[in-house]
Coordinates of C-alpha atoms (C1' of nucleotides) in Angstrom, one line a residue:
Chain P
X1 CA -33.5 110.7 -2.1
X2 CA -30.5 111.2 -4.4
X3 CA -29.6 108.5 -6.7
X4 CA -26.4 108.0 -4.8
X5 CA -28.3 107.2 -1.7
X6 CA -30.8 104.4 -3.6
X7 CA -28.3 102.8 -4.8
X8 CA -26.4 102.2 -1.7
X9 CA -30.2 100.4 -0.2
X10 CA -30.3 98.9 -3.3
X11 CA -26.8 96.9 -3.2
X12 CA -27.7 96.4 0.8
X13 CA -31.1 94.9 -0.1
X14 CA -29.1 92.6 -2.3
X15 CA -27.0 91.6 0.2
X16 CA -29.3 91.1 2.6
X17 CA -31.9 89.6 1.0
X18 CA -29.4 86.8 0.1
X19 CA -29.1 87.3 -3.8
X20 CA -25.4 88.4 -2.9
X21 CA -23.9 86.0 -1.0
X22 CA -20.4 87.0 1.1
X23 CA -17.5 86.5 -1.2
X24 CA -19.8 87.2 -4.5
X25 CA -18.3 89.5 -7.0
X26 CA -20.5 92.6 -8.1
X27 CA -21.3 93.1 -11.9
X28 CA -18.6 95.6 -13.2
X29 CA -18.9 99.6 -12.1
X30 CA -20.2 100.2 -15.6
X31 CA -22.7 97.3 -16.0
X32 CA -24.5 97.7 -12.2
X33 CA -24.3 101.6 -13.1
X34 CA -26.7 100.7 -15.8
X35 CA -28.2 98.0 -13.9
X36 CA -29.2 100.8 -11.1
X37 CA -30.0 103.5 -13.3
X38 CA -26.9 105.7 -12.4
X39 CA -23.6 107.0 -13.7
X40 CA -20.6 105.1 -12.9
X41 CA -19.2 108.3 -10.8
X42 CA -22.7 108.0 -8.4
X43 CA -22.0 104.5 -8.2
X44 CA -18.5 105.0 -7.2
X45 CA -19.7 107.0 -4.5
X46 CA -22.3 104.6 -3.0
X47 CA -19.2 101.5 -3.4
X48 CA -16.7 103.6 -1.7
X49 CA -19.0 104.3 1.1
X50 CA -20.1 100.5 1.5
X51 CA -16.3 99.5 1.1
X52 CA -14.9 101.8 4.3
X53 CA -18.1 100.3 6.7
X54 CA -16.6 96.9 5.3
X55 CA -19.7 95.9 3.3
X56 CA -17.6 95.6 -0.1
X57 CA -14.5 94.7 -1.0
X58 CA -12.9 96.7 -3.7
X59 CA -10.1 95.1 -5.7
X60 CA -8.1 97.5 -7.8
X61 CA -7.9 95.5 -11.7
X62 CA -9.8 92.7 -10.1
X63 CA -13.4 93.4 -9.1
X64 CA -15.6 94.4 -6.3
X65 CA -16.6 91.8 -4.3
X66 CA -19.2 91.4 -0.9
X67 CA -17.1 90.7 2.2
X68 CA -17.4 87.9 4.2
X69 CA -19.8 89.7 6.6
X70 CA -18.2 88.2 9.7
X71 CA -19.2 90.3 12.6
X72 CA -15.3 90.5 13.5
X73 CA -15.1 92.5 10.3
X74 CA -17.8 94.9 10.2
X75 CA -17.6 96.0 13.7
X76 CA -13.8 96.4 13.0
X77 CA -15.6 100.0 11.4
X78 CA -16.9 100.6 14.8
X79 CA -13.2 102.0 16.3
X80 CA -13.1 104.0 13.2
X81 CA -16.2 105.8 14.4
X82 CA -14.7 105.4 17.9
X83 CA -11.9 107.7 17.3
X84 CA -13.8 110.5 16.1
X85 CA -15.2 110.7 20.0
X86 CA -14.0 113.4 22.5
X87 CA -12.6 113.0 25.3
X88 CA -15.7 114.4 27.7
X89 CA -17.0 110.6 25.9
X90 CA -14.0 108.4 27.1
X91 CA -15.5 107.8 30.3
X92 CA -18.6 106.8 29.0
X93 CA -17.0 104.5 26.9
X94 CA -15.0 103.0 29.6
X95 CA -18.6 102.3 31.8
X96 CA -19.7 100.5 28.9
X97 CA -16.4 98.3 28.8
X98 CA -16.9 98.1 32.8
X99 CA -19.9 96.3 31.9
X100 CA -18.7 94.2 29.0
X101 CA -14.8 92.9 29.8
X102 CA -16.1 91.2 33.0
X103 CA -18.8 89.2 31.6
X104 CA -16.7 88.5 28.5
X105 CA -13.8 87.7 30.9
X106 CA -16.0 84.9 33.2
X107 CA -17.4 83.7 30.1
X108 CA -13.9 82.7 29.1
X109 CA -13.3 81.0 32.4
X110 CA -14.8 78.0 31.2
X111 CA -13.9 78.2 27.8
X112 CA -9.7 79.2 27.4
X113 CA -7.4 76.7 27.3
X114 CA -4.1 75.5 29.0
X115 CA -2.3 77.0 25.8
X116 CA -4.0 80.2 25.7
X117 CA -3.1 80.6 29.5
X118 CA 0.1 80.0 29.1
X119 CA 0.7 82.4 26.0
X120 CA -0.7 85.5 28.2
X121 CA 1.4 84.5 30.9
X122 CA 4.5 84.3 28.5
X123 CA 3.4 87.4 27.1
X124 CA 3.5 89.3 30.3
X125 CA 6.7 87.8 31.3
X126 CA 8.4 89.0 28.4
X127 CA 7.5 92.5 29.0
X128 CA 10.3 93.6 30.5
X129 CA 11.2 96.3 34.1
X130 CA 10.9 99.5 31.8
X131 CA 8.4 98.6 28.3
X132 CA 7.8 101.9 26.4
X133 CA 4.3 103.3 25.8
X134 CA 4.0 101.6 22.6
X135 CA 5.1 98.0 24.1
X136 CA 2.2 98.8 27.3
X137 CA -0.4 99.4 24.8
X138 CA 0.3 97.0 22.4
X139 CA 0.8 94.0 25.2
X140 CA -2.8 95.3 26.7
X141 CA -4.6 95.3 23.3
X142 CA -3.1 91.8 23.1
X143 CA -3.6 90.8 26.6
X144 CA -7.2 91.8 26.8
X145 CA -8.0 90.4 23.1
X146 CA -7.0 87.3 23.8
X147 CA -9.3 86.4 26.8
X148 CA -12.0 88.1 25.4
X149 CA -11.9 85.8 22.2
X150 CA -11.9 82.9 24.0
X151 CA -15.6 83.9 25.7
X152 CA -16.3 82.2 22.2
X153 CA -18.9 85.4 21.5
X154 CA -17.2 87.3 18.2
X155 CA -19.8 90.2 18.6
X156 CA -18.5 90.2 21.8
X157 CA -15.3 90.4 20.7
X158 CA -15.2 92.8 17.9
X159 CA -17.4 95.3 20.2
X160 CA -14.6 95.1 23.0
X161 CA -12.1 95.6 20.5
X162 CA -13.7 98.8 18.8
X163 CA -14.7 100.3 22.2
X164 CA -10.8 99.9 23.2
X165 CA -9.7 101.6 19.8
X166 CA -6.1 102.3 19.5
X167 CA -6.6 105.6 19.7
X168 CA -8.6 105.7 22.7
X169 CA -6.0 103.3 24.6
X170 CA -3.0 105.0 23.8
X171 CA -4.7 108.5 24.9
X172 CA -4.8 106.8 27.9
X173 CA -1.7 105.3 28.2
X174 CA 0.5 107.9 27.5
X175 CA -1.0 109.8 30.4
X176 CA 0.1 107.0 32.6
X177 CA 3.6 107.0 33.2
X178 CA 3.3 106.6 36.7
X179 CA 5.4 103.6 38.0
X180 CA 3.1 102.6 40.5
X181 CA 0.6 102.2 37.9
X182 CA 2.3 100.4 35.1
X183 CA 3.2 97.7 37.8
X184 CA 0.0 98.1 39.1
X185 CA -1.7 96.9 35.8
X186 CA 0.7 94.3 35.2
X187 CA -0.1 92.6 39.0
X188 CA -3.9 92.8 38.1
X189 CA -3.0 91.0 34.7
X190 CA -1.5 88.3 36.4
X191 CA -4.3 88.1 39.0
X192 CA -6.9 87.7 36.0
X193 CA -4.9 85.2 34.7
X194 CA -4.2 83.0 37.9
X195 CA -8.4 83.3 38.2
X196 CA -8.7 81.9 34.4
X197 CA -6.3 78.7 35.6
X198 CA -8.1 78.3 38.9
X199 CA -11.5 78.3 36.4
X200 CA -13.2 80.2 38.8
X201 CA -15.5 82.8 36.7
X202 CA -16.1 84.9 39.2
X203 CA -13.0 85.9 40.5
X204 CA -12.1 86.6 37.1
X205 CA -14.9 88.4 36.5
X206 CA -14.2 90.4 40.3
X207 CA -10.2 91.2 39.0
X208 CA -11.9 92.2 35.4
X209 CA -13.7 94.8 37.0
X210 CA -11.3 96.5 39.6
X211 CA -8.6 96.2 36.3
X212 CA -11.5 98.4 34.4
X213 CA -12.3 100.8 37.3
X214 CA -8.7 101.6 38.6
X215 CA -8.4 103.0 34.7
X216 CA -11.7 104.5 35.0
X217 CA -10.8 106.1 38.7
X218 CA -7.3 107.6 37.2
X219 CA -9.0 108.5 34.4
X220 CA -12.0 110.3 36.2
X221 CA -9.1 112.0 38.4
X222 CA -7.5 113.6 35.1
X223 CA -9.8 114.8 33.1
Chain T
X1 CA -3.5 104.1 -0.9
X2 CA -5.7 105.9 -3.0
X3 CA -6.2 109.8 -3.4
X4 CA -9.5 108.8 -1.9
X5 CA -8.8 106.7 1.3
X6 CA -6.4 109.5 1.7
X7 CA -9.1 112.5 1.5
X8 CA -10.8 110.2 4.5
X9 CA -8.0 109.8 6.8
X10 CA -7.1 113.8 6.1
X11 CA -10.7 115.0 6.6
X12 CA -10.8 112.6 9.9
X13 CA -7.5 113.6 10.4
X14 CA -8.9 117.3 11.0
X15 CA -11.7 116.5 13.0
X16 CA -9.8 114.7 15.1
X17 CA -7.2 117.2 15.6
X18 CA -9.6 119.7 16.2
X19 CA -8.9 121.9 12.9
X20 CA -12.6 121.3 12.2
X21 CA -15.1 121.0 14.6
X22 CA -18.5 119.6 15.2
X23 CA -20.7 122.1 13.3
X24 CA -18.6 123.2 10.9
X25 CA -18.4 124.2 7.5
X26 CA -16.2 122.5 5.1
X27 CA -14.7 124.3 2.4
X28 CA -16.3 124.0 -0.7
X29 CA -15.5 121.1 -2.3
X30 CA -13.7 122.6 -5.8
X31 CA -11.4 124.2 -2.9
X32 CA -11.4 121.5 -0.7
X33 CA -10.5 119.4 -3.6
X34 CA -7.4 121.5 -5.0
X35 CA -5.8 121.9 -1.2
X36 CA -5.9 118.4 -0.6
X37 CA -5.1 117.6 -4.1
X38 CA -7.4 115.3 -5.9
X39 CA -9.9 115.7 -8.0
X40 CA -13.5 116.9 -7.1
X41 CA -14.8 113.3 -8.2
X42 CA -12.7 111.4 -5.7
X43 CA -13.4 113.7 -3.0
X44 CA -16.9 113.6 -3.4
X45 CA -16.2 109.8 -2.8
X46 CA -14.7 110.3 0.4
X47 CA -17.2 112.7 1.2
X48 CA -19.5 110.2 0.8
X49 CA -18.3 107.6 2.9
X50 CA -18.2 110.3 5.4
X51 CA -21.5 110.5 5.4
X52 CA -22.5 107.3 5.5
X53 CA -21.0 106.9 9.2
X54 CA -22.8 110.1 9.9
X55 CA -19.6 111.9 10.3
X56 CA -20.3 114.7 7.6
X57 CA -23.8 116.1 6.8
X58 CA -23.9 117.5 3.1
X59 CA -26.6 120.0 2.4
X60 CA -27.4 120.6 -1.7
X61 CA -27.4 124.3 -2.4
X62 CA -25.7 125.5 0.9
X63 CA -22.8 123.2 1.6
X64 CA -21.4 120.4 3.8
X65 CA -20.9 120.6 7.7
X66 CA -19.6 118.5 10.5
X67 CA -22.3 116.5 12.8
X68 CA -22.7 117.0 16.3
X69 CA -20.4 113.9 16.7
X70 CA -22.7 113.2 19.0
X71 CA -22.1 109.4 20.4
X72 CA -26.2 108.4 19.1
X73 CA -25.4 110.0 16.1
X74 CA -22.7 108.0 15.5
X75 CA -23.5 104.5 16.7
X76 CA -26.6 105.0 15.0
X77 CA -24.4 103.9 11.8
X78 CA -23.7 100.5 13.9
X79 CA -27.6 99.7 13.3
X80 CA -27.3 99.8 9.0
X81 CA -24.1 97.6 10.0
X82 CA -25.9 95.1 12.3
X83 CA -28.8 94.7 9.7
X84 CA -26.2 92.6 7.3
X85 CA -25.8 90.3 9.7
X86 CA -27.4 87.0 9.0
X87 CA -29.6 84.2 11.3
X88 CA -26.6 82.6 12.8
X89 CA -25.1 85.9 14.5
X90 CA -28.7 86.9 15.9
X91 CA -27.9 85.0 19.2
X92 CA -24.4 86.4 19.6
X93 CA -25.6 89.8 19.6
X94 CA -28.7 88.8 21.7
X95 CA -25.8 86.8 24.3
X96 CA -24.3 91.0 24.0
X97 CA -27.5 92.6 25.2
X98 CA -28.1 90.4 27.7
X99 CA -25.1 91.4 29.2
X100 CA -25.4 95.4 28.7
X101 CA -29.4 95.9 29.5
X102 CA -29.7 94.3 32.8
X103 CA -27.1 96.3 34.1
X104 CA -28.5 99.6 32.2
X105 CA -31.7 98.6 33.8
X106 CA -30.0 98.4 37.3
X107 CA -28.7 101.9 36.3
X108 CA -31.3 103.3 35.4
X109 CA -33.4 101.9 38.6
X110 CA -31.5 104.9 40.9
X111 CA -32.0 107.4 38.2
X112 CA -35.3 106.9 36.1
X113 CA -37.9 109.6 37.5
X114 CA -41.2 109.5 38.5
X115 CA -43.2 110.4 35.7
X116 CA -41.0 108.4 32.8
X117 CA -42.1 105.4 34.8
X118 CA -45.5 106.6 34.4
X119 CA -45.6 107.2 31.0
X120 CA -44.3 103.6 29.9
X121 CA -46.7 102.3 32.3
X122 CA -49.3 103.9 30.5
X123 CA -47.6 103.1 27.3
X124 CA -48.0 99.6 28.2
X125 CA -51.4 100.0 29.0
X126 CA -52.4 101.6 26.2
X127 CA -51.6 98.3 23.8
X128 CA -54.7 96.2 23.7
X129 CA -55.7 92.7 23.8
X130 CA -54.4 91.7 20.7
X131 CA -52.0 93.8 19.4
X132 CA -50.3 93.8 15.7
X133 CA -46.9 93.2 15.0
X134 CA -46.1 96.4 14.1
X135 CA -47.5 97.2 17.7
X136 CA -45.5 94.9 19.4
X137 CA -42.5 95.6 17.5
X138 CA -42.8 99.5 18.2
X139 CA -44.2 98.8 21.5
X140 CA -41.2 96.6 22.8
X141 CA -38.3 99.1 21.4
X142 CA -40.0 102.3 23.0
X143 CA -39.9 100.7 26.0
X144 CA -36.3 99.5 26.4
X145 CA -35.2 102.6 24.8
X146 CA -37.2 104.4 27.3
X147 CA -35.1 102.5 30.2
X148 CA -31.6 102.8 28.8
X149 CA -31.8 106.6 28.2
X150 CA -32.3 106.9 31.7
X151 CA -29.4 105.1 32.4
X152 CA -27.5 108.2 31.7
X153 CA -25.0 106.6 29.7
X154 CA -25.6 107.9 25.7
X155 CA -22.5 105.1 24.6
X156 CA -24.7 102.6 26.0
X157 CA -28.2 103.8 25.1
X158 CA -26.8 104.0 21.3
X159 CA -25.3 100.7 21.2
X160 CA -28.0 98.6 22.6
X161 CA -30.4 100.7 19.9
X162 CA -28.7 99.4 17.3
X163 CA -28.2 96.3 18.6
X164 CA -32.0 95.6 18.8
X165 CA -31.7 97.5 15.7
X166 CA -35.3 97.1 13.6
X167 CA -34.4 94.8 11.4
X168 CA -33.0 92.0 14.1
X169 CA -36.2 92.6 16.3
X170 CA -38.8 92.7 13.8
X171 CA -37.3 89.2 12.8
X172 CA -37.8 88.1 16.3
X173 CA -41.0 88.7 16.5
X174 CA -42.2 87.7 13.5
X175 CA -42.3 84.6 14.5
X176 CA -43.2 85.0 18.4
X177 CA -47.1 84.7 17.7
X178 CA -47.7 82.5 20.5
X179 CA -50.5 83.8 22.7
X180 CA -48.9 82.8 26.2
X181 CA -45.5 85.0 24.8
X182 CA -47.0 87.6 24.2
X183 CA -48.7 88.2 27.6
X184 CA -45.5 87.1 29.0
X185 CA -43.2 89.6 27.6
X186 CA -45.9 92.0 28.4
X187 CA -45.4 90.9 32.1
X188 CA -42.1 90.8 32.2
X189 CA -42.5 94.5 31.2
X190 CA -44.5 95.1 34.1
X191 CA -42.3 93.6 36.5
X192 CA -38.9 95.6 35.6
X193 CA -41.5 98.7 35.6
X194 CA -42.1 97.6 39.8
X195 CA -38.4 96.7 40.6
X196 CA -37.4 100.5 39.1
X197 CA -40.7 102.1 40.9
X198 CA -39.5 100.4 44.1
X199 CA -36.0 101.8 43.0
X200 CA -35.0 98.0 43.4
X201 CA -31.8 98.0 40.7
X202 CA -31.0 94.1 41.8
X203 CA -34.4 93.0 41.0
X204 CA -34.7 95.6 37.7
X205 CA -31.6 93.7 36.9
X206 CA -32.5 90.4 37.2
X207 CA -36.4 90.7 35.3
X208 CA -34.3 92.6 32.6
X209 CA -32.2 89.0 32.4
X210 CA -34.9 87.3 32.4
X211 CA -36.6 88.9 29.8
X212 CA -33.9 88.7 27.5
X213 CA -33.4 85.2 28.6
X214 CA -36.5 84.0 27.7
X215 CA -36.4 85.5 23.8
X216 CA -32.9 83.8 23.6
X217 CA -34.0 80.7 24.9
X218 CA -37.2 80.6 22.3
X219 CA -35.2 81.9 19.7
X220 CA -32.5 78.8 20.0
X221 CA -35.1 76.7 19.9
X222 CA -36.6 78.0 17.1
X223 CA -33.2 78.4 14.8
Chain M
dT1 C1' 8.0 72.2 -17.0
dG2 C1' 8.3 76.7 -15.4
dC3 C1' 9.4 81.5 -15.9
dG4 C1' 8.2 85.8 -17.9
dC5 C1' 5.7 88.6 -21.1
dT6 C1' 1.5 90.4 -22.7
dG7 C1' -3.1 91.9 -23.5
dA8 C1' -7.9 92.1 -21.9
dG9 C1' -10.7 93.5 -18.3
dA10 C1' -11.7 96.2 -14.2
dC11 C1' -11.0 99.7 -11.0
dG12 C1' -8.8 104.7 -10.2
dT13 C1' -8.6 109.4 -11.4
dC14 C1' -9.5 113.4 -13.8
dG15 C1' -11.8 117.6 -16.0
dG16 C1' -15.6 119.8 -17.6
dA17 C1' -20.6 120.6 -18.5
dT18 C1' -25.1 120.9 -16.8
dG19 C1' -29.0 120.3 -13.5
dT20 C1' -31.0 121.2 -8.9
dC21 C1' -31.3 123.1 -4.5
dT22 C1' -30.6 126.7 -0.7
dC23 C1' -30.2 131.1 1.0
dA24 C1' -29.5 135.9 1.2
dG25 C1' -30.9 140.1 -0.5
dC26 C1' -33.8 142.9 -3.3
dT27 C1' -38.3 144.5 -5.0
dC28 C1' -42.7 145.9 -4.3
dA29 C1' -47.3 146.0 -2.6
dT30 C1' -49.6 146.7 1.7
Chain F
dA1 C1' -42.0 150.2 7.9
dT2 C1' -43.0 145.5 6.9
dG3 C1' -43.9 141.2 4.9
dA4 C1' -44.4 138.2 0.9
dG5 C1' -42.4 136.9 -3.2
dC6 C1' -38.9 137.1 -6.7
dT7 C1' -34.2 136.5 -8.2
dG8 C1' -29.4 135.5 -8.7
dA9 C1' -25.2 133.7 -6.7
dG10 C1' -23.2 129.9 -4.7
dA11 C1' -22.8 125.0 -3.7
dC12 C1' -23.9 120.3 -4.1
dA13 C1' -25.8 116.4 -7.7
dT14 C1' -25.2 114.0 -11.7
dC15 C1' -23.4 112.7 -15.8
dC16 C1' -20.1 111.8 -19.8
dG17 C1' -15.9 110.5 -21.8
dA18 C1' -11.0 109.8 -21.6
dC19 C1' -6.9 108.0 -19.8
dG20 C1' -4.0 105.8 -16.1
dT21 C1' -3.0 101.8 -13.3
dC22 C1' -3.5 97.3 -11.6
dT23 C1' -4.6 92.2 -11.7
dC24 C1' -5.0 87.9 -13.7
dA25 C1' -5.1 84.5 -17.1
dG26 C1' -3.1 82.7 -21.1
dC27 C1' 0.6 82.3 -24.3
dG28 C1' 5.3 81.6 -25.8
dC29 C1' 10.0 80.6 -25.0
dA30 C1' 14.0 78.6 -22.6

DNA sequence: TGCGCTGAGACGTCGGATGTCTCAGCTCAT
DNA sequence: ATGAGCTGAGACATCCGACGTCTCAGCGCA
């Protein structure tokens, strides 16, 4: 195994085994080079590749430090992986969400509050007769967000999040330009939303899943 | 943003775009280095990270290539992310597969064929009295994995693999020594092997809760 | 007391040298 | 002619040392 590669288990068997805590700061590149038995340019390597899955944070002039570790953050590296998929995977993607988004969406039947309802619904208001593409996706990605973190599961949430990457969304999106459909979406928004007040899980979860399949159905019908 | 964090988002850039595709060869890196202008060090760095996510497959002495971008080659990374997760996160991701196996399971009940049911009904057979850990362990992820693939979803078989990654299971079981759980989960095994013989996908669904139930419901009262 | 400067410390980047590995193509004995 | 084995070119692996850039704490001045 190259030295590059040890080090990288060695730094994750620190973390793990709970000599670095989330938030510690690493001994300096030259020092844990030594420490590990490597050149400061291997170590690099094995740091950078920690820091883009999350693991580490590095800190120009300051230090490198071990990230919090919260599951929001380090599946926040799961859309980056996302976005390298093709689109013959989309759909697959999408059955997975078909499964998730309802569940996550009667869990949080119970769980939002008033507030929370009444922000979405404000939200959707304010989108206005004609939103661009950009407004639709960034009003869904809020939209759906925001129930899902109120299911109160954050692995839950981060997975739902990276599965409904930007990229993926707005690939989406900007083949729907149909009116029907924008309007469409927006009427099932407001039906998921009237099922969150009315604390009735299950015809959340019901409106979660025809939202999910009337994208997967267009989708299915494209491609 | 550094040379570096730019030599990821141009190499993803081109992958994504389709100016390199899966199976590819990469220039080699002096060249790559000069065109995207940095220095062979830093690219090696992105490189690296690359390769971590399984994105990039560098070969010494012949040169580096793009994966298969194959969706279980690249949620596979998720597993080496889920490992760094500590105690208090175990149940949320358990609370996640409960929600995605019983429905692969249902899946999979219209789809599975004769002879895979078979074979991890032998497989369970084969394990004896008083199995070792290591059996169990190895035992118990064969045979989910077994189920899921047949699902025919590859998003979903990868990302319930590496949420029961190694690590999080063998922790599990570790401490599930109790005789009478044992023979249980074994079982429960049986039982989601009848529902999916009798191509039952309601009943497959509902043992599959169950047995994830039950580990989630020892496991809280364990933590 | 508070602003701004300044220097030490740490990461960022670079170029070059050398080691190691893979593969293709050649040599040579069969 | 064919196959094993050798060999050299090419590509990644690793290291070293130097210099640039950034952050932060501490000092000095208004």
């Amino acid at each position: 195994m190259a030295v590059t590669d040890e080090a990288i288990e060695k730094i994750k068997g620190m973390i793990v085994s709970g000599a670095l805590r989330p938030g510690d700061r690493l001994p300096k590149e030259s020092e844990l080079a030594s420490e590990l038995g490597l050149s400061r340019n291997s170590l690099r390597e094995a740091v950078r590749a920690l820091s883009l899955i999350r693991i580490l944070d590095v800190r120009q002039g300051d230090g490198t430090y071990v990230t919090s570790l919260d599951p929001q953050l380090l599946l926040e590296a799961m859309s980056f992986v996302v976005d390298f998929h093709r689109d013959d995977t989309v759909l697959e993607f999408l059955a997975v969400r078909r499964i998730l988004e309802p569940a996550a969406t009667a869990m949080a039947a119970s769980r939002i509050s008033e507030q929370q309802i009444d922000a979405l619904s404000a939200q959707l208001d304010k989108l206005g007769d004609s939103p661009s593409v950009e407004e639709l996706v960034a009003c869904d990605l809020d939209f759906h967000r925001g129930i899902v973190q109120s299911s109160g599961n954050s692995v839950l949430c981060s997975l739902l999040d990276g599965l409904s990457g930007p990229t993926t969304r707005a690939r989406i999106w900007r083949g729907l330009t149909q009116e029907d459909a924008v309007s469409r979406t927006l009427h099932e928004h407001r039906a998921i939303l009237a099922a969150l007040r009315d604390r009735d899980g299950e015809a959340a979860r019901s409106w979660a899943t025809v939202h999910i399949a009337s994208v997967e159905q267009w989708l299915r019908s494209t491609l």
